Tab-separated table of C-alpha atoms in Angstrom:
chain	number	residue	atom	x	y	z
X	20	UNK	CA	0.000	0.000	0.000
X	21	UNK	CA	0.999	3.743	-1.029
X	22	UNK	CA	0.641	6.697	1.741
X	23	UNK	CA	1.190	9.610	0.664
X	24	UNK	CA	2.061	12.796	3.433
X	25	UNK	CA	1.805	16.105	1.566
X	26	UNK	CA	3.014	19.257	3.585
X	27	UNK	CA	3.060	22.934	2.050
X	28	UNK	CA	6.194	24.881	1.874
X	29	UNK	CA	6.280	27.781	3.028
X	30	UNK	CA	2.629	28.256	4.084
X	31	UNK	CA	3.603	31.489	6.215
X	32	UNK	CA	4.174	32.882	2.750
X	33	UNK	CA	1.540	31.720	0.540
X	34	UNK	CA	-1.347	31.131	2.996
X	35	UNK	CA	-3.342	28.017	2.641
X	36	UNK	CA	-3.008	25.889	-0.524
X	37	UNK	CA	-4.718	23.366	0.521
X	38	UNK	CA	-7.733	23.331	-1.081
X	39	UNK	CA	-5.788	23.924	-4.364
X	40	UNK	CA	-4.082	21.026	-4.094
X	41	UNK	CA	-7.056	18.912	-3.369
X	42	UNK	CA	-8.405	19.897	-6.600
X	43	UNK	CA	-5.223	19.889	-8.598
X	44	UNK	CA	-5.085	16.089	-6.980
X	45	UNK	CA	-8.708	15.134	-7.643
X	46	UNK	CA	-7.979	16.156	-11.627
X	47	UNK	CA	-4.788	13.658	-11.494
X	48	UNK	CA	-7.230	10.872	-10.120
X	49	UNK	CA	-10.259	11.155	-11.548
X	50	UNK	CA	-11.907	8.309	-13.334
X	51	UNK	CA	-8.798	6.124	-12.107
X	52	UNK	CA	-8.630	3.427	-9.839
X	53	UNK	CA	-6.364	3.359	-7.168
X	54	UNK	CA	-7.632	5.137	-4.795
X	55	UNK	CA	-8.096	3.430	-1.493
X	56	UNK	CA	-8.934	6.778	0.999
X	57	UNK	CA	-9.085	10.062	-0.926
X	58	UNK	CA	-6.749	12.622	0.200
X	59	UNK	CA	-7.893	14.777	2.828
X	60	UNK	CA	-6.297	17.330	5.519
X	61	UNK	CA	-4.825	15.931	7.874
X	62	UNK	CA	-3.325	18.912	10.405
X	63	UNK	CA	-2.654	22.470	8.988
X	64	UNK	CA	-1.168	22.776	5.582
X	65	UNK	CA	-0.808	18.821	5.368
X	66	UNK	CA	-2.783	16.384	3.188
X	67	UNK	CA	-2.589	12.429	3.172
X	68	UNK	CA	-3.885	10.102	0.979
X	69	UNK	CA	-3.795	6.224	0.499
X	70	UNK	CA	-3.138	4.292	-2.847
X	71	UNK	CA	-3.131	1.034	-4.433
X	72	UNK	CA	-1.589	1.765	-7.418
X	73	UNK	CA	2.443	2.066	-8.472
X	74	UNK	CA	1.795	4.595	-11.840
X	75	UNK	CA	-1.181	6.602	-10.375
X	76	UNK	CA	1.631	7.026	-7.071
X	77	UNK	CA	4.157	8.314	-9.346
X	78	UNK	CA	1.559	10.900	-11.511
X	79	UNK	CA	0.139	12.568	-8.261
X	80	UNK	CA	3.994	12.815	-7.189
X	81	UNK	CA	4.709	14.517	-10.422
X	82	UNK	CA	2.213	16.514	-10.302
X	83	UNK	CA	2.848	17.871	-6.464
X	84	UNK	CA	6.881	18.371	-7.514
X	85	UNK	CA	6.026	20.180	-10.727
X	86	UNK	CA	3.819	22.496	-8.402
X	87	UNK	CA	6.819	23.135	-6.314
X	88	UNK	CA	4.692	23.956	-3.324
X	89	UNK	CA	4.945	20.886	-1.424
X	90	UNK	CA	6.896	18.197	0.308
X	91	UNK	CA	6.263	14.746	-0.558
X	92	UNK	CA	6.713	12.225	1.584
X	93	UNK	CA	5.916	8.361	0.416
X	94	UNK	CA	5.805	5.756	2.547
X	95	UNK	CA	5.726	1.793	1.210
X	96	UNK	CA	4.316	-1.229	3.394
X	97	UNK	CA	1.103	-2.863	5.065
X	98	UNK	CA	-1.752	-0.383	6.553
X	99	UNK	CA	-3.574	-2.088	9.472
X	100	UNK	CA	-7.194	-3.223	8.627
X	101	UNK	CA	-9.471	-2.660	8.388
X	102	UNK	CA	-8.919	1.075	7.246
X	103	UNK	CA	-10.736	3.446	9.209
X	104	UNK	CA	-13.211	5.804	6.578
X	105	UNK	CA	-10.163	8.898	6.977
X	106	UNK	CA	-6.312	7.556	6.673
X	107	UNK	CA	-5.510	10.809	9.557
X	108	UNK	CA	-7.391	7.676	11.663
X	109	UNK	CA	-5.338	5.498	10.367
X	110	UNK	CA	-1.968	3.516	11.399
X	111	UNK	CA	0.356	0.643	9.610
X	112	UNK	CA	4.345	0.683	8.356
X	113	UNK	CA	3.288	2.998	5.499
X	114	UNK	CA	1.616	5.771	7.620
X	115	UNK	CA	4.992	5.493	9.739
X	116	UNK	CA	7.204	5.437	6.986
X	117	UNK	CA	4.997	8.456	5.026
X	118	UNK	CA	5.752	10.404	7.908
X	119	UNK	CA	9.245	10.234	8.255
X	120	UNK	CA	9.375	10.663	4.274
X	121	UNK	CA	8.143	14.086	4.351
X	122	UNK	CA	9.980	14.594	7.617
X	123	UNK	CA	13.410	14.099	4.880
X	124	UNK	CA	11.694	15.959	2.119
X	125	UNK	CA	11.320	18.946	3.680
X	126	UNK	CA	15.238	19.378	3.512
X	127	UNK	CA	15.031	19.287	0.082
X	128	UNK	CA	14.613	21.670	-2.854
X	129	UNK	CA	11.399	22.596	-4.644
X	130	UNK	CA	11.339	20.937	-7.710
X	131	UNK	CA	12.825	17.595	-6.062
X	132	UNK	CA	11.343	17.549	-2.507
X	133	UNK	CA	10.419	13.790	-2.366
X	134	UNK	CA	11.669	11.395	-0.172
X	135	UNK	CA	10.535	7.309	-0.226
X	136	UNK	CA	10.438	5.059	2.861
X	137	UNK	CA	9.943	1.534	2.013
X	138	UNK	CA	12.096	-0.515	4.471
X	139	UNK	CA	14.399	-1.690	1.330
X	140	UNK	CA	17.014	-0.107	-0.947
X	141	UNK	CA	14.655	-0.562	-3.528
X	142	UNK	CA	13.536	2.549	-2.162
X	143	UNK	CA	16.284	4.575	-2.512
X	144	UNK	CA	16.016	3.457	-6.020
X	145	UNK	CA	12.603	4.859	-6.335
X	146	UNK	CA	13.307	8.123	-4.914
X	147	UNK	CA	16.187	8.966	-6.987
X	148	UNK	CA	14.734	8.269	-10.039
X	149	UNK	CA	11.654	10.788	-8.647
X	150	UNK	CA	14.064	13.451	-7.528
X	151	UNK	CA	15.518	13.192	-11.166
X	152	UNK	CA	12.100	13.427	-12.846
X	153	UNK	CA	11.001	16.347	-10.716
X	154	UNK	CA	14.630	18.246	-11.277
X	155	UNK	CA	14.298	17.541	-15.066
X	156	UNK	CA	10.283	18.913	-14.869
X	157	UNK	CA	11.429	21.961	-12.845
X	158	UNK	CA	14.396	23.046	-15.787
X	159	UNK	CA	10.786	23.082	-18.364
X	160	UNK	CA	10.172	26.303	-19.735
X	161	UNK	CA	6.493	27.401	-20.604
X	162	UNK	CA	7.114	26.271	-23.901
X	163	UNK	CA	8.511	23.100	-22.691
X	164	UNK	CA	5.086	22.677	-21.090
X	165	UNK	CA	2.965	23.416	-23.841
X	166	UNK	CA	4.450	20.775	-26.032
X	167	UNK	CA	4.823	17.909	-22.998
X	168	UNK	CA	0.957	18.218	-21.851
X	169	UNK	CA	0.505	18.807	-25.565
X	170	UNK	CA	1.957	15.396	-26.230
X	171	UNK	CA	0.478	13.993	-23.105
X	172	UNK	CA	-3.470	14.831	-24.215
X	173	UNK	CA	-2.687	12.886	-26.914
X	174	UNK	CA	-1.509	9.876	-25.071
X	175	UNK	CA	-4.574	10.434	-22.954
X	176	UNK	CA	-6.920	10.103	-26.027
X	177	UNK	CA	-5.305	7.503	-27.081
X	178	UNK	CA	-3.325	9.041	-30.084
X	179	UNK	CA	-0.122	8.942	-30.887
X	180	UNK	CA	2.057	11.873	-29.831
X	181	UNK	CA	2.830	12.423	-33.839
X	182	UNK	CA	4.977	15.205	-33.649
X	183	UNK	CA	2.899	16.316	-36.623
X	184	UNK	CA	0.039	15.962	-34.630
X	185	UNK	CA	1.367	18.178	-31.835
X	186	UNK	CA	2.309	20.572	-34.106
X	187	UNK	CA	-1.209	20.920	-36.009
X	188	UNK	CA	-2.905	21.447	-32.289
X	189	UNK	CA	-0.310	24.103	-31.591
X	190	UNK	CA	0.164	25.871	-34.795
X	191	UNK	CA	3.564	25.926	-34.907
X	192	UNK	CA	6.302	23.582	-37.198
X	193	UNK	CA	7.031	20.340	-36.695
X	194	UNK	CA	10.691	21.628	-36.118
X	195	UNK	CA	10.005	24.036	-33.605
X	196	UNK	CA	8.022	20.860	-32.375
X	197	UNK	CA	11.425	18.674	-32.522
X	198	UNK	CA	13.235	21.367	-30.643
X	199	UNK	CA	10.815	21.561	-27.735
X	200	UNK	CA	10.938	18.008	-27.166
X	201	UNK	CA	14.582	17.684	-27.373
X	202	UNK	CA	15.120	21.211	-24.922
X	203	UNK	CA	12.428	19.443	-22.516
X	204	UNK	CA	13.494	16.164	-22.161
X	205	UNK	CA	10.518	14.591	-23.079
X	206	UNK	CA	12.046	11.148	-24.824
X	207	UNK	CA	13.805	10.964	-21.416
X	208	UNK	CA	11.276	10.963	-19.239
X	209	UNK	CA	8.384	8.772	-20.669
X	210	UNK	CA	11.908	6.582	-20.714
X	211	UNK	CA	12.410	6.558	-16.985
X	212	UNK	CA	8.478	6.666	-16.116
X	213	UNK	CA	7.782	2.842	-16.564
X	214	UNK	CA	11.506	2.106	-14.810
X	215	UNK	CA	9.840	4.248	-11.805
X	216	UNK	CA	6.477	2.537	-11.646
X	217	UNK	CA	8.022	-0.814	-12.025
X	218	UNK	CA	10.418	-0.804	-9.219
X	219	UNK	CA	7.547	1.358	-7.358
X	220	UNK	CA	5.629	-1.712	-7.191
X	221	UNK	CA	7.991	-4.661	-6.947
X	222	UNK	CA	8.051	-2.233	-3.709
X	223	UNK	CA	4.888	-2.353	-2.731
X	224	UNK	CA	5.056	-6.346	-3.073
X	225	UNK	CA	8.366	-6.493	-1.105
X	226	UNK	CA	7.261	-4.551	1.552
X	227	UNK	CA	3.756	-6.659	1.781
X	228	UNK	CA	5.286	-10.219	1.535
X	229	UNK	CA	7.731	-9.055	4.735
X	230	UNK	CA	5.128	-8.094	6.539
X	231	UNK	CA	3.321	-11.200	6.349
């Protein structure tokens, strides 16, 4: 099982994001399993959640890095059942491990503030290869962006990100299209992302088969 421990940086600053970020998190969810306890507040500017699912993990955690107003903490292992209806009620190796997760993220820089607790190295593993997503996401320029979630819509539909097609919905050349993609990485990532996921849930099943 997946907890995730969201706290807000610098919430003195900003104010109170958190209703932002439930939103921003319910559009990253919707119509997806995985979900086990929606994410709600748990104290001040912090959110938790609960998961079931390695790839829907690693797009929230995108998402909340590419933000760059939160720490992310994940924590890996068995939840004690049954699951009260709010996870803030709740208690298992992945609440304790979410905690001290975002506890270590909070050291780090916006962009890459994600730490994993999963009782293996494997973990380690996952969270460098999240830091290194969320550092490569936080380079992006706005035009970086336009042509990624460009491309990613038309994953989402079920297209192929065509370059041409990309292009056509943005108006522009196919060779400003090519540069983009190169400047932002893009090849790269959707290279790591199904590395991530993968050792994400050989995680999950590590952690689970220990505990029983």
């Amino acid at each position: 099982m997946y907890v995730l421990t969201v706290d807000q940086r610098g919430s003195t600053r900003h104010g109170d994001r958190v209703p932002q970020v439930l939103a921003l998190i319910g559009e990253v969810t919707r119509g997806r399993d995985g979900v086990v306890r929606v994410f709600g507040r748990t104290v001040g500017d912090e959110i938790q959640g609960v998961l079931d699912d390695a790839a829907l993990v690693v797009d929230v955690v995108l998402e909340l890095l590419r933000d760059e107003g939160w720490s992310v903490g994940l924590g890996v292992g068995a939840v004690d059942e049954p699951l009260p209806a709010e996870s803030r009620e709740a208690s298992g190796d992945a609440f304790v491990r979410a905690r001290a997760a975002v506890e270590r993220a909070k050291t780090r820089p916006k962009g890459s503030s994600v730490a994993v607790e999963g009782g293996t190295a494997r973990a380690e593993e996952v969270e460098a290869l999240l830091r290194l997503l969320g550092a490569i996401r936080s380079k992006r320029t706005s035009a970086g962006w336009e042509i990624t979630d460009t491309l990613a819509s038309l994953l989402a539909e079920g297209r192929s990100a065509a370059q041409k097609d990309a292009a056509a919905a943005l108006g522009i050349s196919e060779q400003a299209v090519s540069q983009r993609v190169r400047t932002a990485l893009w090849h790269e990532e959707q290279a790591v992302l199904p590395v991530v996921v993968r050792l994400l849930a050989a995680l999950d099943d590590g952690t689970t088969e220990g505990a029983g």
